[in-house]
Amino acid sequence: ADPATDDYLAGINLFGFDSLDHNSAEVGYRTHPAARGQGIMREAMSLLLGQAFRPEADGGYGLDRVSLDAGDGNIGSQAVARTSGFVETGRDRACYLRSDGRVVDLLRFDLLADEWRSMHQLPLS
């Protein structure tokens, strides 16, 4: 929320902790159209990933991997993923229903804890 007005700016969350993917979770996020392009989500993603990859003994989740999906054509979400260090790992064809009624491909991304630590010059586990 905006600290001055309390207006909604963006939301981000981790989910799927108990999925089939070992020691992983998925991140989902959305930025209000009026708040896009201000770096809000990149900052939020950095904070979230720090918590996701921080060892449990230090109060984090101790994850090994975080994944996310973005619809083909959603340049903003893809940019957040890439600038946060995520790597595009695949594409599910014609499976994502957009709010405008079109069905597009879904791009898959992930980031490993060791990649995150390397990007932030932290000791690798």
C-alpha positions as CSV (number, residue, x, y, z in Angstrom):
1,A,0.0,0.0,0.0
2,D,1.1,3.6,-0.5
3,P,2.5,4.8,2.8
4,A,0.9,8.2,2.5
5,T,-2.6,7.3,1.1
6,D,-2.9,3.6,1.9
7,D,-4.0,3.0,-1.7
8,Y,-3.4,-0.4,-3.1
9,L,-0.2,-0.6,-5.1
10,A,0.6,-4.3,-5.5
11,G,0.4,-7.8,-4.0
12,I,2.9,-10.7,-3.9
13,N,2.7,-14.1,-2.2
14,L,4.4,-17.5,-2.0
15,F,2.2,-20.6,-2.3
16,G,2.4,-24.3,-3.2
17,F,4.9,-25.2,-0.5
18,D,3.6,-28.8,-0.4
19,S,3.5,-29.4,-4.1
20,L,5.3,-32.2,-6.0
21,D,8.4,-29.9,-6.5
22,H,11.0,-30.6,-3.8
23,N,11.6,-27.8,-1.3
24,S,10.0,-25.2,-3.6
25,A,7.2,-22.7,-3.8
26,E,5.6,-20.6,-6.5
27,V,5.4,-16.8,-6.4
28,G,2.4,-14.8,-7.7
29,Y,2.2,-11.1,-8.0
30,R,0.2,-8.2,-9.4
31,T,0.8,-4.5,-9.6
32,H,-2.1,-2.0,-9.9
33,P,-1.9,-0.4,-13.4
34,A,-1.4,3.1,-11.8
35,A,1.6,1.8,-9.9
36,R,3.4,0.0,-12.8
37,G,6.8,1.1,-13.9
38,Q,7.9,2.4,-10.5
39,G,10.0,-0.6,-9.4
40,I,7.6,-1.5,-6.7
41,M,7.3,-5.1,-7.7
42,R,11.1,-5.6,-8.2
43,E,11.6,-4.3,-4.7
44,A,8.9,-6.6,-3.3
45,M,10.3,-9.6,-5.2
46,S,13.7,-9.0,-3.8
47,L,12.4,-8.9,-0.2
48,L,10.3,-12.0,-0.8
49,L,13.1,-14.0,-2.4
50,G,15.4,-13.1,0.5
51,Q,12.9,-14.6,2.9
52,A,12.3,-17.6,0.7
53,F,16.0,-18.5,0.4
54,R,17.0,-17.5,3.9
55,P,17.8,-20.7,6.0
56,E,15.1,-21.8,8.4
57,A,17.5,-21.4,11.3
58,D,17.7,-17.7,10.4
59,G,13.9,-17.2,10.3
60,G,13.5,-17.9,6.5
61,Y,11.7,-20.6,4.6
62,G,15.0,-22.3,3.5
63,L,13.7,-23.1,0.0
64,D,15.9,-24.5,-2.8
65,R,13.8,-23.2,-5.7
66,V,11.1,-20.6,-6.4
67,S,9.1,-20.7,-9.6
68,L,6.6,-18.5,-11.4
69,D,4.4,-18.4,-14.5
70,A,3.7,-15.4,-16.8
71,G,1.3,-15.2,-19.7
72,D,2.8,-14.7,-23.2
73,G,2.5,-11.0,-23.9
74,N,2.7,-10.0,-20.3
75,I,5.9,-8.1,-20.8
76,G,5.8,-6.4,-17.3
77,S,5.6,-9.7,-15.4
78,Q,8.3,-11.3,-17.6
79,A,10.5,-8.2,-17.0
80,V,10.1,-8.6,-13.2
81,A,11.0,-12.2,-13.4
82,R,14.1,-11.7,-15.5
83,T,15.4,-8.7,-13.6
84,S,14.9,-10.7,-10.4
85,G,17.2,-13.4,-11.8
86,F,14.6,-16.0,-12.9
87,V,15.4,-18.2,-15.8
88,E,12.8,-19.1,-18.5
89,T,12.5,-22.9,-18.3
90,G,9.6,-23.7,-20.6
91,R,6.3,-22.9,-22.3
92,D,2.9,-24.4,-22.0
93,R,1.2,-23.8,-25.3
94,A,-2.3,-22.3,-25.6
95,C,-3.3,-22.9,-22.0
96,Y,-3.7,-19.5,-20.2
97,L,-7.0,-17.6,-20.4
98,R,-6.4,-13.9,-20.3
99,S,-8.9,-11.4,-18.9
100,D,-9.7,-10.3,-22.5
101,G,-10.8,-13.8,-23.4
102,R,-7.8,-14.7,-25.5
103,V,-5.9,-18.0,-24.8
104,V,-2.1,-17.6,-24.9
105,D,1.0,-19.6,-24.0
106,L,2.2,-19.7,-20.4
107,L,5.9,-19.1,-19.8
108,R,7.6,-20.8,-16.9
109,F,10.4,-19.4,-14.9
110,D,12.4,-20.5,-11.9
111,L,15.3,-19.4,-9.6
112,L,17.5,-21.6,-7.5
113,A,18.7,-20.6,-4.1
114,D,22.4,-21.0,-5.1
115,E,21.7,-18.6,-8.1
116,W,20.1,-16.1,-5.7
117,R,23.0,-16.3,-3.3
118,S,25.5,-15.9,-6.1
119,M,23.7,-12.8,-7.5
120,H,23.8,-11.3,-4.0
121,Q,27.4,-12.5,-3.2
122,L,26.2,-14.6,-0.3
123,P,27.9,-17.9,0.6
124,L,26.6,-20.9,-1.4
125,S,25.0,-23.6,0.7
